[in-house]
Amino acid sequence: MIRRLVLDIMKPHDPDVLVMTKRLSDISGVDGATTKLVEMDEQVQETRVTIEGDDLDLEQIQLVVEDLGGSIHSIDEVSCGDEVVEDLWVDN
Amino acid sequence: MIRRLVLDIMKPHDPDVLVMTKRLSDISGVDGATTKLVEMDEQVQETRVTIEGDDLDLEQIQLVVEDLGGSIHSIDEVSCGDEVVEDLWVDN
Amino acid sequence: MIRRLVLDIMKPHDPDVLVMTKRLSDISGVDGATTKLVEMDEQVQETRVTIEGDDLDLEQIQLVVEDLGGSIHSIDEVSCGDEVVEDLWVDN
Amino acid sequence: MIRRLVLDIMKPHDPDVLVMTKRLSDISGVDGATTKLVEMDEQVQETRVTIEGDDLDLEQIQLVVEDLGGSIHSIDEVSCGDEVVEDLWVDN
Amino acid sequence: MIRRLVLDIMKPHDPDVLVMTKRLSDISGVDGATTKLVEMDEQVQETRVTIEGDDLDLEQIQLVVEDLGGSIHSIDEVSCGDEVVEDLWVDN
Amino acid sequence: MIRRLVLDIMKPHDPDVLVMTKRLSDISGVDGATTKLVEMDEQVQETRVTIEGDDLDLEQIQLVVEDLGGSIHSIDEVSCGDEVVEDLWVDN
Amino acid sequence: MIRRLVLDIMKPHDPDVLVMTKRLSDISGVDGATTKLVEMDEQVQETRVTIEGDDLDLEQIQLVVEDLGGSIHSIDEVSCGDEVVEDLWVDN
C-alpha cells in the first residue's frame, strides 16, 4: 500500500498546474495532491507533486501526467505500510 | 476542488495590497487571503498571495486581479482534494 | 475584514516605541500590537509593527502613526477574510 | 497595557545579572524576566532582557536598572493590547 | 528489539523505489517504510530508507534489498529498546 | 526566585561531567541539570550547564563547582519570577 | 540519577551498530538507545549514541562498549535529576 508519493514532473505550460493537480486528486484512492512550481523556462515547467492516499496507483498517476503532455522525471520519495514513517532528513 | 493557491502577482502601487487582499477574500468560496510584499520598485509591486477555501475559482481570482490593474505572473503552489497535503519542501 | 497587518514604519526617536505601540493597541478593533526595532540612526527608527484584530482600520492606524511624527513606509503583509491564512514563506 | 518588553541593557559586571533579573522580576506587575548575556568586555556587560506581565511600567524598570548602575540602550521589542501578538520575524 | 532503522541503500534503477519500499513494508514486523532518493546517475540510485516497526529483522531486510539487486551501503541510524529515543542532532 | 540558570563552567577532566551534573542536581531546590560539552583540550573542559528548579541558590551551585575543581566563567542566562519567560533569541 | 546520556563512541566495523545498540538497550535501567553514524573510515566508525532511562549506569555502558571492542571518546551531554532539563543550544 503506497501512502505518500513525491514526484518530480516535467510538463508543458499548458494545461496549467491547476488542471494537473485537480486531475491527480480525482484519481481513485487519492486524498489530496499539492504541486509546487520548482522552475520554468519558455517551454517547460518543472514541478514537485506530493500525493497522499490510502492505496496510490502509480500507473494511473502516470497515465494522467502523460495524458496532459507531461512526464515523471523521478520518484523522489515514497512511503508504504500501515503508517507513514516520517523522515525529516533533507537533501542538501 | 482547489483548496489552497499561492500566486505570484505583479501589480501597480495603487490600489494598495489591502484593497487587493480584501477583494480577493470577498470572492465566494474564499476563507481567507494573505498577501506578502516580495519586492517593489517605483512602478510595480511583486506580491505573494496565499488563498484558502473550499472550492477556489481561479478565473474569478484572475478577474479581480486584472480589474485592479495587476496580473498573475505564475501559480507557485496549488493543493486539491479532500484534504490539503502538506509539503514542507522549500525551493532554494 | 482585515485581520492582521505588518507595517514598516519610520519614526523619530521621540515619542518612543512604547508610546506608539500603546496608542496603536488602543485603536478600536485592535486586539494587540507588537513592534520590533529593525534599525536606528541618530534621527530615525525603522520599526516592524504587527497588528491583529477583527476588523482593522488602516486609516486610523495611519492617523496615529502620523500624529506621532512617523510614516508608514510600506505594507509588508496583510491577511483578510474569515480566517487568517498562514504562509510560512520568508523573503531572503 | 504593556505585556512584553525586550530591552538591550548595558551594565557593569557588579552587581551580576542574577541580582538585576531578580530585582526586575520583583517589580509589581511583572510575571517573569529572562536575561541573556550578549557580550562582555572588562568593563561592561551587554544583556538582552525579556520581561512579561500584565501591565509593565517602563519607568519602574528604568529606575531599577539605573539603581544598579546600568542603562537601557534600546527598546528592541514591545507588545501591547489584550493579547500578545506573535511575530516570528528575526532581524538578520 | 530494533524499533527504527535508517539505511543507505545503493540500487539499480530497475526495479524502482516503489517496488523496493512496498517489499520492505511487507516484511513481518514492519509498520512502514519511507524511501528518499538521494542521488542518481545512469547506473545506480542512492537511497535513504527509514523503516519503523516493533521488532525489525535486518537479515530479512537485507535479503529483500539484495533480491532486488541492491545493497546496504551503511546503517546510518538505529533505535532499540522499549521506546524510540529521539536525537535531533544532524550531521553537517 | 531563580527558576533557570545557564552557566559557562570551566573544569578539569576529572571528576567527569557525570559527577558534576549529579552533584548539581542533588542540591536542594534543583529539579534537574543538563550539561553539554562545549570544547576540551588536554587540561580543561568548557561546559554549558542548564539548571532548573523553584528557587535556585547560586552560592550553593558555586560551592559544588569549586569543590570539584571547576569555576563559573560566566552566567549566560537567568530566569526569575513566577513564570519562566521564554526568549528564543540566539546569539550569533 | 542519570536520565539521559549522549556519548561519542569509537568502534570497529564489526560487530555492527545494531549489535551495539541492542546490547546497550538491554542494560537494566535503559528505556532506549539511538545510535547515529557520524563518520567512518576503513578501520573505525565514529558514532553518536543517545541513551535514556531512569537511572543510567555509565560503568555498565562502558563495559558493554569495551566488550564490543569500542571505547567512549567523550561524554557530550548528560542530564540528571527528577526531570530532564531541555537545552536547545547547539554547538557550532
XYZ file of C-alpha atoms in Angstrom, chain G residues 16-48:
33
model
C 27.871 -3.516 13.706
C 25.896 -0.625 15.255
C 22.815 -2.831 15.574
C 24.522 -5.254 17.871
C 25.936 -2.417 19.968
C 22.631 -0.537 20.219
C 20.686 -3.686 21.120
C 23.218 -4.594 23.803
C 23.086 -1.044 25.233
C 19.269 -1.043 25.282
C 19.290 -4.357 27.158
C 21.201 -2.899 30.124
C 18.986 -2.706 33.216
C 17.524 0.789 33.679
C 17.767 1.709 29.984
C 14.488 2.665 28.249
C 16.005 3.033 24.807
C 19.127 3.852 22.795
C 19.612 5.556 19.435
C 22.891 5.383 17.529
C 23.821 7.671 14.646
C 26.768 7.074 12.377
C 28.920 10.230 12.380
C 31.831 9.170 10.233
C 33.647 6.043 9.151
C 36.911 5.055 7.536
C 38.218 1.597 6.738
C 39.080 0.786 10.357
C 36.663 2.571 12.692
C 33.191 4.036 12.980
C 32.592 7.188 14.977
C 29.086 7.029 16.435
C 26.863 9.312 18.499
